[in-house]
PDB file of C-alpha atoms in Angstrom:
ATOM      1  CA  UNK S   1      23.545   5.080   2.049  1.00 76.00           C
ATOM      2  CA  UNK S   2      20.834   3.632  -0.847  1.00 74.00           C
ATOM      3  CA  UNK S   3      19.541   0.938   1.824  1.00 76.00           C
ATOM      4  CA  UNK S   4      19.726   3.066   4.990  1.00 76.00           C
ATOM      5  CA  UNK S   5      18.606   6.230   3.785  1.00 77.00           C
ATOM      6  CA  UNK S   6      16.664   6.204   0.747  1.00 82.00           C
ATOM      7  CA  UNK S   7      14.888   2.651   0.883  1.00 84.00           C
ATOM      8  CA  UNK S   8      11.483   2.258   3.077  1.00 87.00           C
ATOM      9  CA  UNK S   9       9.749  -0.576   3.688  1.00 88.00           C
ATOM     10  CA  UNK S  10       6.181  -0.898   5.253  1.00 90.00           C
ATOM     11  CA  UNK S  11       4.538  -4.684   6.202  1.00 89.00           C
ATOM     12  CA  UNK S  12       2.262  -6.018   8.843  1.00 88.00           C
ATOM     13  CA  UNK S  13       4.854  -8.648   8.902  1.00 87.00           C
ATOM     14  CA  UNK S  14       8.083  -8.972  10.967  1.00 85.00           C
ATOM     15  CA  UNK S  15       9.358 -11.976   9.228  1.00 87.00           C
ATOM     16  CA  UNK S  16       8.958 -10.113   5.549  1.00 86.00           C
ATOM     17  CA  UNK S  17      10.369  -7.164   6.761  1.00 85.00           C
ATOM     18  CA  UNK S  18      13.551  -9.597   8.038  1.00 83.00           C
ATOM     19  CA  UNK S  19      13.930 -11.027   4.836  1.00 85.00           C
ATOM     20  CA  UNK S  20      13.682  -7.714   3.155  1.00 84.00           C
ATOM     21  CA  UNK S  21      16.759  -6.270   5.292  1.00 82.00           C
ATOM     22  CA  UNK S  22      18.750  -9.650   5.218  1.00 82.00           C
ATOM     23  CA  UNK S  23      18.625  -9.107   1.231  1.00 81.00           C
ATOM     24  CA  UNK S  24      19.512  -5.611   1.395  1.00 79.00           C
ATOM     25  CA  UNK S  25      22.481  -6.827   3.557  1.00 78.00           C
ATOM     26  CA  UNK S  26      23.534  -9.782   1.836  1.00 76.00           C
ATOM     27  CA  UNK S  27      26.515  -7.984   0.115  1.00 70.00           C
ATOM     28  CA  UNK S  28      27.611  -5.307   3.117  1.00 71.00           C
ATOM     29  CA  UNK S  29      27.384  -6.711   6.338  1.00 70.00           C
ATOM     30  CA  UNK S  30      28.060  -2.853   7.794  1.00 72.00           C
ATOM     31  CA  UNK S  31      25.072  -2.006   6.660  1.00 68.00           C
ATOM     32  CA  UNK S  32      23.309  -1.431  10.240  1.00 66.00           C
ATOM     33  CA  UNK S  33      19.663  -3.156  10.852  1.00 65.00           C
ATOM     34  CA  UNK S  34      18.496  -0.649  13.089  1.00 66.00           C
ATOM     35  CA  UNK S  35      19.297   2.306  10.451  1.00 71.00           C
ATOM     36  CA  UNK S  36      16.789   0.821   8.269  1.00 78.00           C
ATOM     37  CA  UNK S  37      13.404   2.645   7.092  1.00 82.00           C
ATOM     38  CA  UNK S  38      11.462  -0.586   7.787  1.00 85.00           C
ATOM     39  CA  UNK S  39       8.163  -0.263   9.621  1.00 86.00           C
ATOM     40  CA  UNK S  40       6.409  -2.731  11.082  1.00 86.00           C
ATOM     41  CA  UNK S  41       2.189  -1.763   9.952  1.00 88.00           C
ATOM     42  CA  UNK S  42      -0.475  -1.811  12.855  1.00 86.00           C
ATOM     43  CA  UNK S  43      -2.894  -4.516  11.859  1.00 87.00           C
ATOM     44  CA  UNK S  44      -5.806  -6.149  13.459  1.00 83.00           C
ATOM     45  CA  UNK S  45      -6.368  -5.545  17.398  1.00 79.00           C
ATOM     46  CA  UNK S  46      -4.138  -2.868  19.358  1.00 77.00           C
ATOM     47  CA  UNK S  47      -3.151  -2.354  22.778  1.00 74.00           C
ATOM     48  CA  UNK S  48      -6.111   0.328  23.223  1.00 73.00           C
ATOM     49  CA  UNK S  49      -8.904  -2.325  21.928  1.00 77.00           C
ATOM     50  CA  UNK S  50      -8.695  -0.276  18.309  1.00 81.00           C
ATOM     51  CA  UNK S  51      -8.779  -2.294  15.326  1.00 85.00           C
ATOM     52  CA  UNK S  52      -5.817  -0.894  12.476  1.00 88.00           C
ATOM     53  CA  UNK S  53      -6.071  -1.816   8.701  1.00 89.00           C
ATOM     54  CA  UNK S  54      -1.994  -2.152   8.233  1.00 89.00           C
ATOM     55  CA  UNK S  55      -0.354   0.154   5.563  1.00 90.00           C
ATOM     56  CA  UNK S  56      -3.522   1.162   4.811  1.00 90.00           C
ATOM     57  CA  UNK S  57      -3.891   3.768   7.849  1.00 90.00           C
ATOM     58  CA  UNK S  58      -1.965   5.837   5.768  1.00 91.00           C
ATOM     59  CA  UNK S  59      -4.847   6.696   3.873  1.00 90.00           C
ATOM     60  CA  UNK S  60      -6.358   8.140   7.509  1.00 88.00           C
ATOM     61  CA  UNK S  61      -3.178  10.950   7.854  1.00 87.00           C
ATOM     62  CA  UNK S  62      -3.925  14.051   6.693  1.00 86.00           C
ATOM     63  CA  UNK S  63      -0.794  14.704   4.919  1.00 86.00           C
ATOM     64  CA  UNK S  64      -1.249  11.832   2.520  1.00 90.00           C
ATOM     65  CA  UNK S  65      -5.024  12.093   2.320  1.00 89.00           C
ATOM     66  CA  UNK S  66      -6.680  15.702   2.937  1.00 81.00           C
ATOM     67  CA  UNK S  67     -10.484  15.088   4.628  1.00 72.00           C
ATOM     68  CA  UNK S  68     -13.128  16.990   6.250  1.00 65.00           C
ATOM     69  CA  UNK S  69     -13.191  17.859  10.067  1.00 55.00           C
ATOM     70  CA  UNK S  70     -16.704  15.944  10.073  1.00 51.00           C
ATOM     71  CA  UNK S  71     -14.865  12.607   8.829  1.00 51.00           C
ATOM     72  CA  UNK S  72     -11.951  12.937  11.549  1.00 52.00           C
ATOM     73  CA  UNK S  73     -10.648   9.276  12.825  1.00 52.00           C
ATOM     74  CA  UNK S  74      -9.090  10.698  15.515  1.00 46.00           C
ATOM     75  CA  UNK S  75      -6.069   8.268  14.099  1.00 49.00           C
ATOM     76  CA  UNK S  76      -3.399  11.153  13.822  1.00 47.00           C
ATOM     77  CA  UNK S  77      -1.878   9.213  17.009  1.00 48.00           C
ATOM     78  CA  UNK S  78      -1.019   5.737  15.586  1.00 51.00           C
ATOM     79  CA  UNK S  79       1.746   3.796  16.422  1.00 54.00           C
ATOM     80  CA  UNK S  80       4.413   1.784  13.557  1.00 56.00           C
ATOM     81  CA  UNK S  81       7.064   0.414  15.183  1.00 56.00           C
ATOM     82  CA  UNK S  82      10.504   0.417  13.778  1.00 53.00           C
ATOM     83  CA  UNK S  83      11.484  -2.988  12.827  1.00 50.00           C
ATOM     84  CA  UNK S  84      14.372  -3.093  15.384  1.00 47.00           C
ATOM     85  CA  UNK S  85      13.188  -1.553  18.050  1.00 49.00           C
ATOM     86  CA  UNK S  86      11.506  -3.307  21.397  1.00 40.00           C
ATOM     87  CA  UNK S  87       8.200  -3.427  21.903  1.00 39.00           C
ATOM     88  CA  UNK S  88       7.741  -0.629  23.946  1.00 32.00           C
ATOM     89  CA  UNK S  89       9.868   1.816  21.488  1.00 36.00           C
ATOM     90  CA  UNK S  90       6.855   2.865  19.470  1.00 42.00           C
ATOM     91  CA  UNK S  91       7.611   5.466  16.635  1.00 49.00           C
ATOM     92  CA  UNK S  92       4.459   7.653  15.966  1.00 61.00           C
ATOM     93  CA  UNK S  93       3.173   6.713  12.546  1.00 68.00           C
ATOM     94  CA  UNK S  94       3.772  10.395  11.613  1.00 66.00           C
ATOM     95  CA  UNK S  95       7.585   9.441  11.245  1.00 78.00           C
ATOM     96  CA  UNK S  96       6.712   7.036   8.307  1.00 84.00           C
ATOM     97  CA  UNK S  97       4.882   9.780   6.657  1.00 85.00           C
ATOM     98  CA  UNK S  98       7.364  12.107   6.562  1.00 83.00           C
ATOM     99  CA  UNK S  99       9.598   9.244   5.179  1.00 83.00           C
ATOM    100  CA  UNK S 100       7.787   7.852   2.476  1.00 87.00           C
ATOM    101  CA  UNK S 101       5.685  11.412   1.336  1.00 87.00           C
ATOM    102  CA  UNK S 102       6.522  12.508  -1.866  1.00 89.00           C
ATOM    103  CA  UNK S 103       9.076   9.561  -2.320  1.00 91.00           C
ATOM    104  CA  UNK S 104      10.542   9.015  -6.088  1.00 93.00           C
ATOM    105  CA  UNK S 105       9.483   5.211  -6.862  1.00 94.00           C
ATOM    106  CA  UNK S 106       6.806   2.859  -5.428  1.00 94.00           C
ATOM    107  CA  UNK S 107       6.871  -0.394  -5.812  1.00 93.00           C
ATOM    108  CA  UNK S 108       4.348  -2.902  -4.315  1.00 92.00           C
ATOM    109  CA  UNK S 109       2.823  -6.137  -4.515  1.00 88.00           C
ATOM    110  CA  UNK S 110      -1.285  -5.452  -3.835  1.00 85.00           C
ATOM    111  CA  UNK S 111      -2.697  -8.334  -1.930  1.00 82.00           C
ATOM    112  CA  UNK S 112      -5.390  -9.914  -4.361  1.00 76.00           C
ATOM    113  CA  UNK S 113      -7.220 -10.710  -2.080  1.00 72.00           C
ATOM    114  CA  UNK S 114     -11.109 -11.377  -1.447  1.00 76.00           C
ATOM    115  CA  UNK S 115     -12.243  -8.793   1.364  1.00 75.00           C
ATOM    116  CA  UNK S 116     -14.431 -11.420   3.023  1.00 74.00           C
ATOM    117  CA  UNK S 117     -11.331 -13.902   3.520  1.00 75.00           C
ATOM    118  CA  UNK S 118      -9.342 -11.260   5.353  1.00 75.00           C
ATOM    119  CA  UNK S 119      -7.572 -11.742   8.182  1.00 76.00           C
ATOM    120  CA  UNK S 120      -9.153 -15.567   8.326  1.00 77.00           C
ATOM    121  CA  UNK S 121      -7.019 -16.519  10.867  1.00 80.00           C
ATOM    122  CA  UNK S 122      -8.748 -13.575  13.555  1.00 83.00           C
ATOM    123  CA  UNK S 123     -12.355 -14.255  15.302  1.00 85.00           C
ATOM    124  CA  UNK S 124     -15.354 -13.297  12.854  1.00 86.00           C
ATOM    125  CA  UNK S 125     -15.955 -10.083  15.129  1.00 86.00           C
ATOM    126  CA  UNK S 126     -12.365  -8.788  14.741  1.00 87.00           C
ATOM    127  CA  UNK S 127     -12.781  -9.363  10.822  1.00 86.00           C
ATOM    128  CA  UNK S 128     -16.009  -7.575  10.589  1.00 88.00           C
ATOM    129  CA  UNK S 129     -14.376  -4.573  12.802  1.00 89.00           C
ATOM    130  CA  UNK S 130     -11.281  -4.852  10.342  1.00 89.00           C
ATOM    131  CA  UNK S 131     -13.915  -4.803   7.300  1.00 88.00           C
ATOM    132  CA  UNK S 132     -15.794  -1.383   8.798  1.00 89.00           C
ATOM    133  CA  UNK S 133     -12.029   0.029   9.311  1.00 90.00           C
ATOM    134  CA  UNK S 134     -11.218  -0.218   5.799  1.00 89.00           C
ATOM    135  CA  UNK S 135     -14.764   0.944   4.717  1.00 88.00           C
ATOM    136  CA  UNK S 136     -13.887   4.376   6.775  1.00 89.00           C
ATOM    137  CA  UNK S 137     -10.898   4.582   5.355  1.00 90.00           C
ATOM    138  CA  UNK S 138     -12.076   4.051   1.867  1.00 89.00           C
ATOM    139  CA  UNK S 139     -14.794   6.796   2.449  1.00 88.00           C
ATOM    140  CA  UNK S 140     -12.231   9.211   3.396  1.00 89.00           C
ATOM    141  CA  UNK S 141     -10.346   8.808   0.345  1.00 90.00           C
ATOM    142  CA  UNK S 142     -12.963   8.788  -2.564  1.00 89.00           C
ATOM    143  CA  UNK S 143     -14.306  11.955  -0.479  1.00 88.00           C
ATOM    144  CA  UNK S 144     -10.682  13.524  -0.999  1.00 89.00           C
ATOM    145  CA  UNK S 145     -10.655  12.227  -4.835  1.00 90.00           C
ATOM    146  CA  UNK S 146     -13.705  11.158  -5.943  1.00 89.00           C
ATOM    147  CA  UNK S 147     -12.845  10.060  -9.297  1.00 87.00           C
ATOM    148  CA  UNK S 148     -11.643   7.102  -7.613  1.00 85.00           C
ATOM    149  CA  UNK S 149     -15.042   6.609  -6.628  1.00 80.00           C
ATOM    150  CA  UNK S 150     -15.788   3.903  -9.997  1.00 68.00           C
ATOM    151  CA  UNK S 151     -11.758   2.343  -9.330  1.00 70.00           C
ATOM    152  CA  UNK S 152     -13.235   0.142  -6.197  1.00 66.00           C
ATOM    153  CA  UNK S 153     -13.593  -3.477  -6.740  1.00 67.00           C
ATOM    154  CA  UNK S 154     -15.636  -4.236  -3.737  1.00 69.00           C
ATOM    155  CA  UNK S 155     -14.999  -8.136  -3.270  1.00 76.00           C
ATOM    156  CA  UNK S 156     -10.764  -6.964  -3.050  1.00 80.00           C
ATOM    157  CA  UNK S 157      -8.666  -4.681  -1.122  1.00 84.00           C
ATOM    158  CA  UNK S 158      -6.604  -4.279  -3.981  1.00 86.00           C
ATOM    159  CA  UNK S 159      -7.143  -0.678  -5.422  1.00 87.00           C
ATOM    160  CA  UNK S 160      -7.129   0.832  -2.038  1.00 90.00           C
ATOM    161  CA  UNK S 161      -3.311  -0.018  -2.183  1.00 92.00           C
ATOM    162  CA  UNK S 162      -2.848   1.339  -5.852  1.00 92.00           C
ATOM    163  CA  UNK S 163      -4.379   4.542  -4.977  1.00 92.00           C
ATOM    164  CA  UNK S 164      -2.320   4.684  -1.645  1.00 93.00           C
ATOM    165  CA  UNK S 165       0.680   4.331  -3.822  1.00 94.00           C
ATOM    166  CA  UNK S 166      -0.516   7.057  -6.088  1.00 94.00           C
ATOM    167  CA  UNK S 167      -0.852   9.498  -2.958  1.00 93.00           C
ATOM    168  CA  UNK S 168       2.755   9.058  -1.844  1.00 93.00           C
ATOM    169  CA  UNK S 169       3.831   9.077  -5.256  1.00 94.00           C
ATOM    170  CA  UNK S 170       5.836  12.047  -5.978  1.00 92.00           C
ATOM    171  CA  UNK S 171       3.783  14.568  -8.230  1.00 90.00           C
ATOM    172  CA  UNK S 172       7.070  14.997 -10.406  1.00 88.00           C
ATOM    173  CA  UNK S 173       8.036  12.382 -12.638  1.00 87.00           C
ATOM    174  CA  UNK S 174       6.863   9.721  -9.946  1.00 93.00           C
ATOM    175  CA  UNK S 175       7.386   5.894 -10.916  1.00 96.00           C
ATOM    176  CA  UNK S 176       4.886   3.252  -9.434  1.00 96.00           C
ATOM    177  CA  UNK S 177       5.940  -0.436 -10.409  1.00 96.00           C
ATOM    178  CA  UNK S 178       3.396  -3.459  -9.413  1.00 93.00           C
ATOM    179  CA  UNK S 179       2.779  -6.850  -9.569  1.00 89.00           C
ATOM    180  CA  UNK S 180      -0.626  -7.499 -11.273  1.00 87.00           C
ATOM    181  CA  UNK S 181      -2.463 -10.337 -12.131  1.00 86.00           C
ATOM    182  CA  UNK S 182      -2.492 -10.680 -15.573  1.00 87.00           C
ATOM    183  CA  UNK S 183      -6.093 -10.885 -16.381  1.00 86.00           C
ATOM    184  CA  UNK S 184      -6.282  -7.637 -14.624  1.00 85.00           C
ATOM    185  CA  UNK S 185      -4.957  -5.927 -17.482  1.00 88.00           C
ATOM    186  CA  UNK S 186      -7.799  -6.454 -19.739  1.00 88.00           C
ATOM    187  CA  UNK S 187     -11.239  -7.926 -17.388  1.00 86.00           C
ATOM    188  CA  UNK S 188     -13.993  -5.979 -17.840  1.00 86.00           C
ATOM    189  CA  UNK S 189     -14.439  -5.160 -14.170  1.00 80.00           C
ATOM    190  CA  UNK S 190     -11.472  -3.680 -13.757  1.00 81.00           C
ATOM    191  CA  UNK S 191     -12.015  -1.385 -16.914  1.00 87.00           C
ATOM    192  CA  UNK S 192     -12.660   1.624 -14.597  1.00 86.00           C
ATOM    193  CA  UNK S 193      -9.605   1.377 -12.418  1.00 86.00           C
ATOM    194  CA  UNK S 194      -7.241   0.711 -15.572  1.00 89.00           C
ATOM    195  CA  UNK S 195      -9.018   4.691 -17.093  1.00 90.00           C
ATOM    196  CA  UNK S 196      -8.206   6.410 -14.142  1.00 90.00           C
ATOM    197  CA  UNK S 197      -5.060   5.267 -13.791  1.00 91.00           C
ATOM    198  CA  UNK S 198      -4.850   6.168 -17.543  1.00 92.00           C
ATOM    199  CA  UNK S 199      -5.681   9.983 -17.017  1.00 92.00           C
ATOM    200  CA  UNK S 200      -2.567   9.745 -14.496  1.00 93.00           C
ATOM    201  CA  UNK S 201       0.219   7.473 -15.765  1.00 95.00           C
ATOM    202  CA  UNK S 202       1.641   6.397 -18.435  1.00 95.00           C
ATOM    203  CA  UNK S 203       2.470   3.002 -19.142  1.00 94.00           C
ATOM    204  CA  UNK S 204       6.253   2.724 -19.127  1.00 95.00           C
ATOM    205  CA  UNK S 205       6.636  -1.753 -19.284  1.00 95.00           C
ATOM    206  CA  UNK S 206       4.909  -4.127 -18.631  1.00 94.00           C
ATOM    207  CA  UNK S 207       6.468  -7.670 -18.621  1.00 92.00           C
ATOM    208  CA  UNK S 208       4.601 -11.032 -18.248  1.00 88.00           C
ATOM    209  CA  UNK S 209       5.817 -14.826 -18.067  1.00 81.00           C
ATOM    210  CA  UNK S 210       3.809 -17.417 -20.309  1.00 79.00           C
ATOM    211  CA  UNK S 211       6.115 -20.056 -18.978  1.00 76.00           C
ATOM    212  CA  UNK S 212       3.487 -22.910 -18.249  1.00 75.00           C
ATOM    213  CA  UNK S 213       5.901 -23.605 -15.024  1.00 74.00           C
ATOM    214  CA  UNK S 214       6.268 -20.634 -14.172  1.00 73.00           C
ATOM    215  CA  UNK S 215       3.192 -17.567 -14.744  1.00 68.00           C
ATOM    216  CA  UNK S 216       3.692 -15.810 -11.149  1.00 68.00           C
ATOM    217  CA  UNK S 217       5.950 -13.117 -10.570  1.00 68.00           C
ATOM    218  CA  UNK S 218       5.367 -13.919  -6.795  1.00 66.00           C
ATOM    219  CA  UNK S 219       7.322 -16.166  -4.399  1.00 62.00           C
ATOM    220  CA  UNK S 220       5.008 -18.651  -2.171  1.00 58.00           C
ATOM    221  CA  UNK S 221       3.649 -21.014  -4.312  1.00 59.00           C
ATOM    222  CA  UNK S 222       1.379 -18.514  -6.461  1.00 66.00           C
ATOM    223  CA  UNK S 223      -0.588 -20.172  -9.188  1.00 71.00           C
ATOM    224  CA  UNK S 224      -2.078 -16.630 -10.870  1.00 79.00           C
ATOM    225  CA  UNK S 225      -0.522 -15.288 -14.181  1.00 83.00           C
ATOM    226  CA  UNK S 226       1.382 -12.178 -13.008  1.00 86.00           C
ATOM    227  CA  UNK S 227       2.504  -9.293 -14.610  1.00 90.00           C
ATOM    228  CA  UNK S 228       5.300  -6.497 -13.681  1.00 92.00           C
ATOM    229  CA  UNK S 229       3.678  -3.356 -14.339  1.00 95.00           C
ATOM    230  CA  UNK S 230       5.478   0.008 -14.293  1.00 96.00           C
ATOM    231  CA  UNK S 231       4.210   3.600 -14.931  1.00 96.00           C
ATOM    232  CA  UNK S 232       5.301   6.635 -15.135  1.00 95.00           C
ATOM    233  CA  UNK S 233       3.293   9.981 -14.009  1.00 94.00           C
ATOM    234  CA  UNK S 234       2.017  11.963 -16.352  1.00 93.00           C
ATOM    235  CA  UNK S 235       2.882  15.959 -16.112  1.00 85.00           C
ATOM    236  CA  UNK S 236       1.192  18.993 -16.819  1.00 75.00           C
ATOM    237  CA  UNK S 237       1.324  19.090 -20.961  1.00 70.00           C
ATOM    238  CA  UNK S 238       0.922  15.244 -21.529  1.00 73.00           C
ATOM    239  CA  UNK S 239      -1.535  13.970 -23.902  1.00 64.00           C
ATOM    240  CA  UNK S 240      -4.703  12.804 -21.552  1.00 57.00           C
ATOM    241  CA  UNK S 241      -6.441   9.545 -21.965  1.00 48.00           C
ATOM    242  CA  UNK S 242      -9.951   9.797 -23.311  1.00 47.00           C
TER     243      UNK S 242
END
């Protein structure tokens, strides 16, 4: 019931999201592929010509991220596909919305990534295209919360998935665990990102490896220190951060 009803998964990836349910699996093998709340993210060039920044539409629905009339996207019509389904079974986009809105515990692994070596293996155009997507989306969301506005590092696409976690993120006693480079956790540019965060969350573990063999918390042959960092909402009453 736990990995066909309560966990989601979102990737622009089919192979992750394959590994993902062959590890849920690996101990009950009636545990049914198809019932699975994996999504498949639509990323880069579509069927219709548009260009779609991955998990990061989210930010462009209106029930995760409130905006204006003027700043429509006309994107309430995206397509995810379920992981199992054929290509032409799409499921609207709306469906992993209602799934993951609200939802107890988030856990993700950013991408820390440069924004101008995104999506190196597309033509320059579709990159710049997939650049201005994100942009649009990014407006939208700093117009909906604008204290967010001094959280953007703009050489990464990093925080944009932090603060799509933290509008999912149940209001109630919500949990949000990441992997973050370690330097992260005390650079000076990412001072502003670490305060707002502070004014939301409190800091429940975090859990590093100094192992000179072994500093990544990620699988693929990742050389960065990494840390495990988990936090905990903050409700009404807490103690704020200055």
């Amino acid at each position: 019931l736990a990995v066909e009803e309560t966990i989601k998964g979102l990737d622009i990836n089919p192979i992750s999201l394959q590994l993902a349910a062959s590890g849920l699996t690996a101990t009950n093998t009636k545990t049914g592929y198809r019932k699975m709340g994996l999504h498949l993210m639509p990323y880069a060039k579509q069927k219709n010509n548009e260009v779609k920044a991955g998990s990061l539409e989210l930010l462009g629905q209106k029930d995760i991220v409130a905006r204006n009339s003027e700043l429509s996207i006309a994107d309430d019509e995206i397509n995810a596909k379920a992981a199992w389904q054929e290509e032409t079974n799409d499921s609207q986009l709306e469906d992993v919305v209602s799934q993951i809105k609200n939802i107890k515990i988030v856990v993700i692994n950013p991408p820390f990534t440069n924004r101008t070596k995104m999506a190196k293996k597309y033509p320059k155009d579709m990159q710049e295209k997939l650049l201005k997507r994100i942009d649009k989306l990014e407006t939208i969301l700093i117009q909906n919360d604008p204290e967010l506005r001094g959280f953007w590092d703009k050489n990464s696409i990093r925080p944009l998935f932090v603060a799509l976690a933290d509008k999912i993120l149940s209001q109630n006693n919500g949990i949000l665990a990441m992997i973050k480079p370690t330097i992260a956790l005390t650079d000076a540019s990412g001072l502003q990102g670490r305060i707002t965060l502070a004014k939301r969350y409190h800091v429940h573990t975090i859990v590093s490896s100094h192992s000179p063999k072994d500093v990544a918390m990620s699988t693929g042959g990742c050389a960065i220190n990494e840390s495990i960092v988990i936090l905990h909402r903050k409700q009404a009453g807490d103690k704020k951060a200055d």
